[in-house]
CSV table of C-alpha atoms in Angstrom, one decimal:
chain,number,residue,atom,x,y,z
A,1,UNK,CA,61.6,18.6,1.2
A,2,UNK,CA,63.6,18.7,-1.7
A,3,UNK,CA,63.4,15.6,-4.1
A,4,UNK,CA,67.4,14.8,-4.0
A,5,UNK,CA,66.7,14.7,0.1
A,6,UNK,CA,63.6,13.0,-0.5
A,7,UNK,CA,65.6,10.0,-2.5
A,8,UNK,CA,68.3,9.6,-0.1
A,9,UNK,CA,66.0,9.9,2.9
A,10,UNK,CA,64.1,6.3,1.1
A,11,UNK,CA,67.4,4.7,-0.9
A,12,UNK,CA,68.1,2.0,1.2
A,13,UNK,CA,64.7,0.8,1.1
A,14,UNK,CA,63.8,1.9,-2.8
A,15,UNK,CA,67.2,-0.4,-3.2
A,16,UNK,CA,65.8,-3.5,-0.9
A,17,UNK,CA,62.7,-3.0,-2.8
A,18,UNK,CA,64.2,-3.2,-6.0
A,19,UNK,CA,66.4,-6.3,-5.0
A,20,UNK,CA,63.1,-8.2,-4.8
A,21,UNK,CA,62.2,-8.0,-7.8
A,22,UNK,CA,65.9,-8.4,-9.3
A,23,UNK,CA,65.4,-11.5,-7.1
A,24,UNK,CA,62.9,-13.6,-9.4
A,25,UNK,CA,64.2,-15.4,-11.9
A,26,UNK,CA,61.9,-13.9,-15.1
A,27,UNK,CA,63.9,-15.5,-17.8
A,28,UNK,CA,61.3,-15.5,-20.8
A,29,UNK,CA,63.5,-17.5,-23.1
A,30,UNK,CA,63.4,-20.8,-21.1
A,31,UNK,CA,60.0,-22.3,-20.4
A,32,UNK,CA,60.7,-23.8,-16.7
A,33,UNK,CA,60.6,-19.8,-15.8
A,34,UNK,CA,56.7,-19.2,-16.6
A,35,UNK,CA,55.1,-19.4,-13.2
A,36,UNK,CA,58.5,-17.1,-12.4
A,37,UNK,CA,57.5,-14.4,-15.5
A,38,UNK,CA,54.1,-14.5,-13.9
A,39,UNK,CA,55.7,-13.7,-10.5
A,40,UNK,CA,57.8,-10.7,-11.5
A,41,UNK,CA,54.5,-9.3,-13.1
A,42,UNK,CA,52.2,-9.7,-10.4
A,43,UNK,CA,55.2,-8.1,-8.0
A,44,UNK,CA,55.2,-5.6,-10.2
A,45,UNK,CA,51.6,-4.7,-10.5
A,46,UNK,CA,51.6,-4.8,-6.6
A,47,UNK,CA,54.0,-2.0,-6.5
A,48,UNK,CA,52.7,0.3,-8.7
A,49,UNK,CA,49.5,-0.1,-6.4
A,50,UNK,CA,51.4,0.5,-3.7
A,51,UNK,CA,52.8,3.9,-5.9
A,52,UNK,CA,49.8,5.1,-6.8
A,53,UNK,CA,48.8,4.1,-9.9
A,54,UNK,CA,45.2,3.5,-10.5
A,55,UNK,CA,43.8,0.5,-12.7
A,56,UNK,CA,46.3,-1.7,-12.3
A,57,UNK,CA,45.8,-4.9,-14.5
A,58,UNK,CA,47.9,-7.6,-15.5
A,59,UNK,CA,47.2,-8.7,-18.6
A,60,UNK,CA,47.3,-12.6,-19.7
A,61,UNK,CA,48.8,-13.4,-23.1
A,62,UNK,CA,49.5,-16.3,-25.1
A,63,UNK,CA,52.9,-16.0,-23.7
A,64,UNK,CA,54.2,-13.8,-20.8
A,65,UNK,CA,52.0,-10.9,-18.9
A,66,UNK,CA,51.8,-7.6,-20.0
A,67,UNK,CA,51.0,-5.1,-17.0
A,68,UNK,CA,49.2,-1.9,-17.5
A,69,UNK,CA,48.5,0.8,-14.9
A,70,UNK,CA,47.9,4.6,-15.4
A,71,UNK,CA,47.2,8.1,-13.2
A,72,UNK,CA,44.5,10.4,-15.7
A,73,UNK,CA,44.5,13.6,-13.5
A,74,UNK,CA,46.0,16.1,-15.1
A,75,UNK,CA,42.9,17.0,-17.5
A,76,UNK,CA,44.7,19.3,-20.6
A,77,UNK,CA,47.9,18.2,-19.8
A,78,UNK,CA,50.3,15.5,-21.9
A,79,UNK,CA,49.9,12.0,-21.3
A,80,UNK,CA,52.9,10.1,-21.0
A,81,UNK,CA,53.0,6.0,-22.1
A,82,UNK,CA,56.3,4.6,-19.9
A,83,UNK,CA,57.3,1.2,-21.6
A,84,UNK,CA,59.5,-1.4,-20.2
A,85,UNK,CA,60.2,-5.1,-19.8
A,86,UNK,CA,60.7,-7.1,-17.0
A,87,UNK,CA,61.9,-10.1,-18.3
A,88,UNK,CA,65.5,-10.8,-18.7
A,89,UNK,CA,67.9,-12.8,-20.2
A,90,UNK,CA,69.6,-16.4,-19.5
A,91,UNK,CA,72.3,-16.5,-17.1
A,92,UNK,CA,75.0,-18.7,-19.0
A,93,UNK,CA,77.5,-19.1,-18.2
A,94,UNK,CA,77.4,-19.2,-14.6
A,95,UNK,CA,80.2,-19.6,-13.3
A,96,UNK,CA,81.5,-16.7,-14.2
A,97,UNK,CA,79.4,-14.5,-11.9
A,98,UNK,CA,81.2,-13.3,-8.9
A,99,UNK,CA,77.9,-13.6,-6.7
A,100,UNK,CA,74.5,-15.4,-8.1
A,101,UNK,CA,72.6,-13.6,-10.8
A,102,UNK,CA,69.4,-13.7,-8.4
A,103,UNK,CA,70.6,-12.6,-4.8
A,104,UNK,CA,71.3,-9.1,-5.3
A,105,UNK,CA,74.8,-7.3,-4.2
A,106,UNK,CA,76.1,-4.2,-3.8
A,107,UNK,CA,80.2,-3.8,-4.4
A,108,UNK,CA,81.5,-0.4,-5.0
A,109,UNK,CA,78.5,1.6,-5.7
A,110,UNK,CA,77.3,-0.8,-8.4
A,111,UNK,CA,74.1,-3.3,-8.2
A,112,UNK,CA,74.6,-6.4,-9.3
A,113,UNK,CA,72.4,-8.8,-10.6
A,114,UNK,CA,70.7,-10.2,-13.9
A,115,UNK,CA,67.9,-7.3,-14.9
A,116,UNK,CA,69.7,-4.8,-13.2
A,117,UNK,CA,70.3,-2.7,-15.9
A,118,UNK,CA,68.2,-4.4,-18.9
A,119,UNK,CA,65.3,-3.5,-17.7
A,120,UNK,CA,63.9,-3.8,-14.6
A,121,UNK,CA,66.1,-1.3,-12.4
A,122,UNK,CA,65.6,1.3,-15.2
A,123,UNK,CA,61.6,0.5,-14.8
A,124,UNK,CA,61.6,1.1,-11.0
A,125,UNK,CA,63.4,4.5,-11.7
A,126,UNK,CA,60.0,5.7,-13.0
A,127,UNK,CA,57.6,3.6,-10.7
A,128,UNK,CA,59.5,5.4,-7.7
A,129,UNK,CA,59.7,9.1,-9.8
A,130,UNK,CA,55.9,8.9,-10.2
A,131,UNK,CA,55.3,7.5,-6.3
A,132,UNK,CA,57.4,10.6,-5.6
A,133,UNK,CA,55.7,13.1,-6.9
A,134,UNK,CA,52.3,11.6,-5.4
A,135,UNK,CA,53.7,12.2,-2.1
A,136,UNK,CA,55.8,15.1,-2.5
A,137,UNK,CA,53.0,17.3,-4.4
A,138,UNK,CA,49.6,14.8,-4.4
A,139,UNK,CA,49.4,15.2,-8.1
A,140,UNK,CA,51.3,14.8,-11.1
A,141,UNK,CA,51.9,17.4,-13.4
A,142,UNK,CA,50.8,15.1,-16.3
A,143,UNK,CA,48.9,12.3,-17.1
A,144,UNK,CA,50.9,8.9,-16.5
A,145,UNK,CA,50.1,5.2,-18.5
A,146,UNK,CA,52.3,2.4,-18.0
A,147,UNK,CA,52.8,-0.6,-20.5
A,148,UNK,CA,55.4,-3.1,-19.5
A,149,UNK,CA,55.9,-6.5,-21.1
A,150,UNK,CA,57.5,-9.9,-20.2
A,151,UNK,CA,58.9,-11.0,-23.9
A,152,UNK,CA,61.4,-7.9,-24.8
A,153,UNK,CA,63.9,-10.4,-24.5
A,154,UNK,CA,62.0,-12.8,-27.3
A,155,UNK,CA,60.9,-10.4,-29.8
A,156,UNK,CA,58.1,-9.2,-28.1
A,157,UNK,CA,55.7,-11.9,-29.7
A,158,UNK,CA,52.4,-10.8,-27.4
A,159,UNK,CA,52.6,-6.9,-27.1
A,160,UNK,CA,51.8,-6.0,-31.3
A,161,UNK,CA,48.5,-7.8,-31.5
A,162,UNK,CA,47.7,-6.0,-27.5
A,163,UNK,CA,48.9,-2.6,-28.7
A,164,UNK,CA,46.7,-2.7,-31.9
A,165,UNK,CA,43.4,-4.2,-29.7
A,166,UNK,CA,43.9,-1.0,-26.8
A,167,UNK,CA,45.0,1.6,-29.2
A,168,UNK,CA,42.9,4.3,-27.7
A,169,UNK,CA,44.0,2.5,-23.9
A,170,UNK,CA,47.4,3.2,-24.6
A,171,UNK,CA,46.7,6.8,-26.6
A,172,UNK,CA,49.4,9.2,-25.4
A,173,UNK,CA,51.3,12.7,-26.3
A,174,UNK,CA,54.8,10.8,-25.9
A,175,UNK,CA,56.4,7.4,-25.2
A,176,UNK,CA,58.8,7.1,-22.2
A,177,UNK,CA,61.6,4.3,-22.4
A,178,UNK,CA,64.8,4.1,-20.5
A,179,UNK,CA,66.3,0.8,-21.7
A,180,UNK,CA,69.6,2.6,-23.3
A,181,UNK,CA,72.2,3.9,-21.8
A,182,UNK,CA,74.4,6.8,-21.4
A,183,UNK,CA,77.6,7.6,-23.9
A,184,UNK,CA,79.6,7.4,-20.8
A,185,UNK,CA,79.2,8.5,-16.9
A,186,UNK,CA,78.6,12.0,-16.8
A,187,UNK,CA,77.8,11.8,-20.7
A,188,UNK,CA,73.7,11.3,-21.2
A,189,UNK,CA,72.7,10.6,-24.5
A,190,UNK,CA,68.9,10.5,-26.2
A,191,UNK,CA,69.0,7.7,-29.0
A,192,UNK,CA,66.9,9.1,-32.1
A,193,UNK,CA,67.6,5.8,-34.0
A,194,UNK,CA,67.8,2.5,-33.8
A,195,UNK,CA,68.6,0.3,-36.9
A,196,UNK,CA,66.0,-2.3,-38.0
A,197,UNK,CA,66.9,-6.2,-38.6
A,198,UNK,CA,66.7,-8.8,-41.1
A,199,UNK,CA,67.9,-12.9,-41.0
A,200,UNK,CA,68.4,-15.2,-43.7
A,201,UNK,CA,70.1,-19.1,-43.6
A,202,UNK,CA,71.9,-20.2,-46.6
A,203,UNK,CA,72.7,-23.5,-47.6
A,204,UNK,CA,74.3,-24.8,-50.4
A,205,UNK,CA,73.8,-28.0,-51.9
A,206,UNK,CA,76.0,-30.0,-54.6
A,207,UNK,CA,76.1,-33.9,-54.9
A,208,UNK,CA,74.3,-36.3,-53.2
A,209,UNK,CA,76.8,-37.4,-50.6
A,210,UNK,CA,80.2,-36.3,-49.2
A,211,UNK,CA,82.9,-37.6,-52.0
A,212,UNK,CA,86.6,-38.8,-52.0
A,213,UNK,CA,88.8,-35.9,-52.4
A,214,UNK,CA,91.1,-38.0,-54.6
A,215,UNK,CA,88.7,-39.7,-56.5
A,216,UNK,CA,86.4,-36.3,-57.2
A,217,UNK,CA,88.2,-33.1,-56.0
A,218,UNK,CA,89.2,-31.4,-59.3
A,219,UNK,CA,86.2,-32.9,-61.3
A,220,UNK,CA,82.8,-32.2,-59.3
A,221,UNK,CA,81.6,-29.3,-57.5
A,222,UNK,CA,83.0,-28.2,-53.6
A,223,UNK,CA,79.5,-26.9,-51.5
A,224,UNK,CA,82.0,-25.4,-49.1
A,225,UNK,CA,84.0,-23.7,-52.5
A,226,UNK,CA,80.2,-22.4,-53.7
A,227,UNK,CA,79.4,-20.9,-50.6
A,228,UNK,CA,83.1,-19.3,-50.3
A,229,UNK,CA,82.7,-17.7,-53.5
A,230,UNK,CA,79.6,-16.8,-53.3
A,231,UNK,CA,79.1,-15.1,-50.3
A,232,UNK,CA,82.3,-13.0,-51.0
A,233,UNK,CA,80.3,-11.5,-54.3
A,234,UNK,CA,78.2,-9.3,-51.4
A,235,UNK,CA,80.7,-7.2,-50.9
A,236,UNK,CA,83.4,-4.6,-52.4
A,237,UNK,CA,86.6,-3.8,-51.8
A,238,UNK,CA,85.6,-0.8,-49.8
A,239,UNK,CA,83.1,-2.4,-47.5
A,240,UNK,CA,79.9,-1.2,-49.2
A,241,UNK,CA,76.9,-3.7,-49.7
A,242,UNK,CA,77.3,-5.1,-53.8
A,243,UNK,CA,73.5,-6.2,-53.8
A,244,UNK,CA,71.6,-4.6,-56.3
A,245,UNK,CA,69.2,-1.8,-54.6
A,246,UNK,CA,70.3,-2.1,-51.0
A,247,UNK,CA,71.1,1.3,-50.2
A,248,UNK,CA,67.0,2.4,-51.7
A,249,UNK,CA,65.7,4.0,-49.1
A,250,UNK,CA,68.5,5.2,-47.3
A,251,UNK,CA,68.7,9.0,-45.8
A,252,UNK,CA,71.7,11.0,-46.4
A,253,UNK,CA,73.1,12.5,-42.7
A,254,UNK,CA,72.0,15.0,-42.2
A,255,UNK,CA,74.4,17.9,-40.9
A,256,UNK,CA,72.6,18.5,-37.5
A,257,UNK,CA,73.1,14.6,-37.2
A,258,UNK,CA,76.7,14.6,-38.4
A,259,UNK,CA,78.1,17.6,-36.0
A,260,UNK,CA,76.1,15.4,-32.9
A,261,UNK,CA,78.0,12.4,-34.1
A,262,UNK,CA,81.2,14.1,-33.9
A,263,UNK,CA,80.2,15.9,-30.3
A,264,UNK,CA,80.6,12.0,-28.8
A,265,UNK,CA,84.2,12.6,-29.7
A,266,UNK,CA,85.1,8.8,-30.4
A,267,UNK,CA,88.9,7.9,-30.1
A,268,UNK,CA,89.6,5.3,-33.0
A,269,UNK,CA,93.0,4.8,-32.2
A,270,UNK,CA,92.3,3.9,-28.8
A,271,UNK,CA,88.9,2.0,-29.3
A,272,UNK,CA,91.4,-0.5,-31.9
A,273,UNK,CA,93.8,-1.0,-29.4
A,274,UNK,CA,91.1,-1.9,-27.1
A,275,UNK,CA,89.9,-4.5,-29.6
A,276,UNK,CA,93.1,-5.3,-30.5
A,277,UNK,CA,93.0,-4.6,-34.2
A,278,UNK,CA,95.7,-3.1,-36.5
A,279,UNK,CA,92.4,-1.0,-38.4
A,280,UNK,CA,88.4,-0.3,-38.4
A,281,UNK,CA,86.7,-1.6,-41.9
A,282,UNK,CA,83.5,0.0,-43.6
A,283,UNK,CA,82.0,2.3,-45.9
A,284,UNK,CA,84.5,4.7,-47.0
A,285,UNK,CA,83.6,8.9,-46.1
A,286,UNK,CA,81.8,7.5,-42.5
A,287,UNK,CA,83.2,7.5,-39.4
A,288,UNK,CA,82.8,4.6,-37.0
A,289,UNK,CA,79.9,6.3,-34.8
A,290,UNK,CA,78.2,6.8,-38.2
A,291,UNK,CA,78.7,3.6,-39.8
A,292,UNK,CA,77.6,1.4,-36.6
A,293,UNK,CA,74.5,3.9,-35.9
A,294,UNK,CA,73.8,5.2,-39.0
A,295,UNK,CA,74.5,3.2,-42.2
A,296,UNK,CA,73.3,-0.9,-43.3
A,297,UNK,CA,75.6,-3.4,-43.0
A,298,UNK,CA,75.4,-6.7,-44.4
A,299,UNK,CA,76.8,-9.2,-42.1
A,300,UNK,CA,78.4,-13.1,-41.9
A,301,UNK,CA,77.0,-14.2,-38.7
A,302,UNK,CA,78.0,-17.9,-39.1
A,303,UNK,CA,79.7,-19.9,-41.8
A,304,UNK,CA,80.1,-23.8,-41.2
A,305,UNK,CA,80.4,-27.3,-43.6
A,306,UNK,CA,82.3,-30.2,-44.1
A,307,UNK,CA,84.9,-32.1,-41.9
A,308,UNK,CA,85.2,-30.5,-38.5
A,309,UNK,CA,86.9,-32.8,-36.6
A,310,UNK,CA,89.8,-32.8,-35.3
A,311,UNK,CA,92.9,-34.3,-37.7
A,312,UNK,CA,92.2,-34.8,-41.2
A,313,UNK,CA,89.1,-36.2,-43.7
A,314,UNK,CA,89.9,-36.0,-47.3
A,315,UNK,CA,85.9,-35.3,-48.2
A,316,UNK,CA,84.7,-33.0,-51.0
A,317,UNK,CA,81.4,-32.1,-48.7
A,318,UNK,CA,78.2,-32.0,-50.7
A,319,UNK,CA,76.5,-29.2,-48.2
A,320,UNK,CA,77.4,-25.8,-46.4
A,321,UNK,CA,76.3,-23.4,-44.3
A,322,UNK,CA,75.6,-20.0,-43.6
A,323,UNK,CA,73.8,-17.2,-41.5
A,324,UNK,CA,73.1,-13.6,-42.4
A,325,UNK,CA,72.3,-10.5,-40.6
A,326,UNK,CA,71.3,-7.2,-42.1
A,327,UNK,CA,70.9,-3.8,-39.7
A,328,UNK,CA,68.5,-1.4,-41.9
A,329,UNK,CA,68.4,2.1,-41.8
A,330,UNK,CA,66.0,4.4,-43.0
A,331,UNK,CA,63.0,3.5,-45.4
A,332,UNK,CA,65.0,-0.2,-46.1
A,333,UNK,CA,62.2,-2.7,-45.7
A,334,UNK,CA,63.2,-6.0,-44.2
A,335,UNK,CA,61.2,-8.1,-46.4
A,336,UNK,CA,62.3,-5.9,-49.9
A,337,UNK,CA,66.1,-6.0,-48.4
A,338,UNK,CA,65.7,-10.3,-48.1
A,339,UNK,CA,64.3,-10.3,-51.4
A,340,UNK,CA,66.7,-8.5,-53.2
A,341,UNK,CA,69.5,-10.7,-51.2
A,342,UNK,CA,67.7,-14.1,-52.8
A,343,UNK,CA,68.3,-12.3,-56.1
A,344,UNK,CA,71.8,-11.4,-55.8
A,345,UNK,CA,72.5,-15.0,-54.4
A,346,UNK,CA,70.4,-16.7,-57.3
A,347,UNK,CA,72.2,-15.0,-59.9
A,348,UNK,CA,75.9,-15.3,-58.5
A,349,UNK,CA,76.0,-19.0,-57.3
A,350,UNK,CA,78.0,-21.4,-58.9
A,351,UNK,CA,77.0,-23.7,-61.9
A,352,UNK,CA,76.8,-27.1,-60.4
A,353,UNK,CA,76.1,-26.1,-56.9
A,354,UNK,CA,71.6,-25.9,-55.4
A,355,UNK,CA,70.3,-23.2,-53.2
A,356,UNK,CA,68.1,-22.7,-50.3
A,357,UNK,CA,67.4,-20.0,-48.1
A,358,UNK,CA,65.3,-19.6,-45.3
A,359,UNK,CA,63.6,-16.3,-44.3
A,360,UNK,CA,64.4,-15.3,-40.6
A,361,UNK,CA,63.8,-12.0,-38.3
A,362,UNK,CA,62.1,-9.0,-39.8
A,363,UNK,CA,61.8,-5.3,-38.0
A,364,UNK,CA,62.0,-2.2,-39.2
A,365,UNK,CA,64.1,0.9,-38.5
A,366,UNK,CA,63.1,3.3,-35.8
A,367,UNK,CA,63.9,7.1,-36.4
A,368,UNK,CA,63.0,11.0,-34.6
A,369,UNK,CA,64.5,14.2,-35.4
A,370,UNK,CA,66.2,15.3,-32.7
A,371,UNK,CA,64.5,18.9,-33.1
A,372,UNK,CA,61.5,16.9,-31.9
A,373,UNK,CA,59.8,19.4,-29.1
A,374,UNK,CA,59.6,16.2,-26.1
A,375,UNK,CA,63.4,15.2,-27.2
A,376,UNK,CA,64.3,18.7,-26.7
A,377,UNK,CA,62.8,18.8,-23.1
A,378,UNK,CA,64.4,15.6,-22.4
A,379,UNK,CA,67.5,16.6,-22.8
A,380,UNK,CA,66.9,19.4,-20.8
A,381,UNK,CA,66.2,17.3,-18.0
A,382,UNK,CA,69.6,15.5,-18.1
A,383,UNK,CA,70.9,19.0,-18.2
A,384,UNK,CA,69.2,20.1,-14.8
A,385,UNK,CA,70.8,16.5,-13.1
A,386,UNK,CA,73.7,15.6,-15.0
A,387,UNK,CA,75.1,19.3,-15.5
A,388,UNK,CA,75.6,18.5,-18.8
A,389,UNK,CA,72.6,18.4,-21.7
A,390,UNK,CA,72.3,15.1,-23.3
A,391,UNK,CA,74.0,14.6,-27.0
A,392,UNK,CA,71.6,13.0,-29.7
A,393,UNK,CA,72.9,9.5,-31.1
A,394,UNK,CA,71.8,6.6,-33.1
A,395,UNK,CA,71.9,3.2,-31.8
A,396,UNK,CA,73.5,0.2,-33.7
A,397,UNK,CA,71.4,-2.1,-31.8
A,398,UNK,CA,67.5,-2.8,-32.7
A,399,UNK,CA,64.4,-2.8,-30.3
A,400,UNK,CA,62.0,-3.8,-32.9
A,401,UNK,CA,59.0,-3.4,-30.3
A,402,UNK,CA,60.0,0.9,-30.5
A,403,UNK,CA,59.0,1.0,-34.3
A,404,UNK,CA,56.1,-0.6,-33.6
A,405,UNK,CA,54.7,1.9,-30.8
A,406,UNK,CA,55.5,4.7,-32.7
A,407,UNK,CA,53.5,3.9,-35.8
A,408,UNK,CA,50.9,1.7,-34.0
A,409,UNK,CA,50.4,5.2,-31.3
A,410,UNK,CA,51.5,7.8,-33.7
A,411,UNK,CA,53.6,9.4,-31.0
A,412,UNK,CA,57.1,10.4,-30.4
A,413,UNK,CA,59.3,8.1,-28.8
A,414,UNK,CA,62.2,9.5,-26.7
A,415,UNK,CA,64.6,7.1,-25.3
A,416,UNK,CA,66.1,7.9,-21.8
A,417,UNK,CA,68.1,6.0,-20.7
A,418,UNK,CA,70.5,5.8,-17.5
A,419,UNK,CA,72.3,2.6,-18.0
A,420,UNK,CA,76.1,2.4,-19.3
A,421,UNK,CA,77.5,-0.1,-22.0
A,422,UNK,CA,80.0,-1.7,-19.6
A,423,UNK,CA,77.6,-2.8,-17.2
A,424,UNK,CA,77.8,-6.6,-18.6
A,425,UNK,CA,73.6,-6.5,-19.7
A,426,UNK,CA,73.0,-10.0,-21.3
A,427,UNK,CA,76.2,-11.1,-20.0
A,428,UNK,CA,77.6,-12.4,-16.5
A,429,UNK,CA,77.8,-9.6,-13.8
A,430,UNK,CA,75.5,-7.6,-15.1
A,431,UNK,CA,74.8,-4.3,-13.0
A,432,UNK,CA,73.7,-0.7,-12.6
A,433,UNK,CA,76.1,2.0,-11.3
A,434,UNK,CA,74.4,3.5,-8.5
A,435,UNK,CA,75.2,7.2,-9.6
A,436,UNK,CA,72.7,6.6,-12.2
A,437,UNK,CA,70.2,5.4,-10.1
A,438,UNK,CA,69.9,8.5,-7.7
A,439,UNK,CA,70.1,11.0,-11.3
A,440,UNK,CA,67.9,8.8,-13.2
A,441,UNK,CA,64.9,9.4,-10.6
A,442,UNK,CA,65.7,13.4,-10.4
A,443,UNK,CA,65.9,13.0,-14.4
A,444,UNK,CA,62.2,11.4,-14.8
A,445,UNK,CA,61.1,13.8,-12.1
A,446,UNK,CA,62.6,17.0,-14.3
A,447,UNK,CA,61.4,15.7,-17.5
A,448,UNK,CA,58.2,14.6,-16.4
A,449,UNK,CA,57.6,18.7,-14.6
A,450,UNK,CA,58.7,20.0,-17.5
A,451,UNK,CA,56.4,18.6,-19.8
């Protein structure tokens, strides 16, 4: 039997399957959800028994489970590390879902539910490739290791201390994800970058106490006029970062990387219309694929002081506020990028006016050349399914947790994914286009034979 007429001959029953585990509510940000993170892993483990996999073990950390499981048969083949994450993100706000976020539906070819897409129906697409090609063929044509964690929606706290204790456990030839998505349907895409992050809170500080704007304003320094000024001294007029040494360690694009940029054939026009915005802002000599995948940014995430209220309060406030996001690119280290932010602040804030900044998130960038021989097959894969061979992009985003399994396993990553960026993940009605569902598992079953 062929594998398409295997899949359809099972897909009502892969999908019930699957709507079990969509089912449990494995929310790792809130705490009244442990005992249901601990659920979705041991479900979990009991279905890749049920596939197959040998050694099965669910690991205890000090926050949510990590499962491992592998198939070591394939002596002088690759071995292949699949990572994924079963947790998922709050629900908020509910009413806005059409049907529950935990009881599963199926409206116009699309599954709908929270985890659907982000991540647990793109980690059954594997489970049920590898169970496939058990019982199609009784082997597989490579060696198979699974690592899925419960905290990819909180930083992955647990899994860097458990991937630098089982090192040689989790030794592999290449690392499997499928937690991106596709350009658009029909359109695969292999990310070979995702930008890193870092965080910072600002405050600034003036008098001792809120003054009387008639009584002071004019006369003593405005914490809300400090901030103002100051945070608009990180910037040009062009949109480039002003801090001193930001752009060190950024790589030029390449010209392989700029003519796949341009292959994803981006409509500006119509993507500001769809934002309802007059004109894009940014570097000047990028394009808007290239500055949101490929370049820093320096961004105002939050700005907030004085009188909110509503009406009016005549104060001079003595504190403000704000929050700071950097995406890094490249060589940019997170903690060399914060420190030379302190600096520029230190040196540009105004006479009068105290300072305070608070360190936050820290990851690195993640990046592959796409010339990469396991990227190369993988988008051959997408080729054989999707008729089409999968473009080479950079991500925006940041999934700290790939960075670290490429240096901490020395391996190449390649990121498959078969979501698509409308299907609402980490927002209400979030869901998986069916489509991708039946080509993801003939994808992982391509790439995993042609390895």
């Amino acid at each position: 039997m062929s594998y398409e007429a295997y899949f359809q001959s099972i897909r009502e029953q892969q999908l019930d399957e699957l709507k079990q585990w969509l089912s449990i509510p494995s929310i790792s940000a809130l705490s009244a959800h442990k005992a249901d993170l601990n659920k979705a892993a041991e479900w979990l483990a009991d279905t890749l028994t049920r596939a197959g996999l040998e050694n099965v073990e669910v690991h205890q950390t000090g926050g949510h489970p990590i499962v491992y499981a592998d198939h070591l048969h394939a002596p002088g083949k690759p071995t292949v590390l699949v990572y994924g994450h079963y947790d998922v993100q709050p629900v908020d706000p509910l009413h806005l879902w059409t049907t529950p976020p935990f009881e599963p539906d199926i409206r116009d070819g699309k599954l709908y539910a929270r985890g659907a897409t982000d991540d647990k129906g793109q980690v059954f697409l594997h489970i049920k490739a590898i169970e496939a090609i058990l019982k199609q063929e009784e082997k597989l044509p490579v060696n198979i290791k699974l690592c899925i964690e419960g905290e990819e929606e909180i930083s992955s706290r647990s899994l860097p201390p458990f991937l630098t204790a089982n090192r040689d456990k989790l030794a592999s030839d290449v690392i499997l994800i499928s937690d991106t998505s596709l350009l658009e349907p029909g359109k695969p895409a292999i990310s070979t970058g995702l930008r890193g992050l870092c965080s910072l809170e600002v405050t600034v500080n003036t008098a001792n106490t809120d003054l009387h704007s008639g009584s002071f304003g004019g006369g003593v320094p405005n914490a809300l006029h400090a901030l103002v000024s100051l945070l608009a001294t990180l910037h040009d007029d062009q949109g480039g970062v002003s801090v001193d040494g930001f752009y060190e360690g950024v790589p030029e694009l390449s010209s392989l990387m700029r003519e796949e940029f341009a292959k994803q054939m981006l409509d500006e026009d119509q993507l500001k219309a769809s934002l309802g915005l007059d004109s894009l802002y940014g570097e000047d000599g990028f394009s808007f694929v290239e500055r949101v995948g490929a370049r820093p940014t320096l961004e105002l995430n939050g700005v907030y002081g004085g009188f909110q209220g509503e009406g009016t309060k005549t104060v001079i406030p003595k504190e403000a506020h704000a929050k700071i996001t950097c995406r890094l690119v490249g060589d940019q280290d997170p903690q060399d990028i914060l420190d030379k932010i302190k600096r520029h602040l230190e040196k540009h804030i105004q006479p009068g006016a105290k300072l305070q900044i608070k360190d936050g998130e820290k990851a690195r960038a993640f990046n592959i050349d796409p010339s990469d021989r396991m990227l190369q097959l993988a988008a051959d894969a997408y080729e054989d399914v999707y008729g089409t061979r999968a473009l080479f992009t950079k991500d925006g985003g940041s999934i700290p947790i790939v960075e670290t399994f490429s240096r901490e396993l020395a391996a190449p990553v390649v990121m498959m994914g078969f979501g698509l960026p409308d299907e609402n993940l980490h927002a209400p009605n979030e869901h998986f286009n069916l489509e991708n569902f039946d080509k993801g598992l003939l994808t992982i079953v391509s790439f995993l034979k042609r390895l």
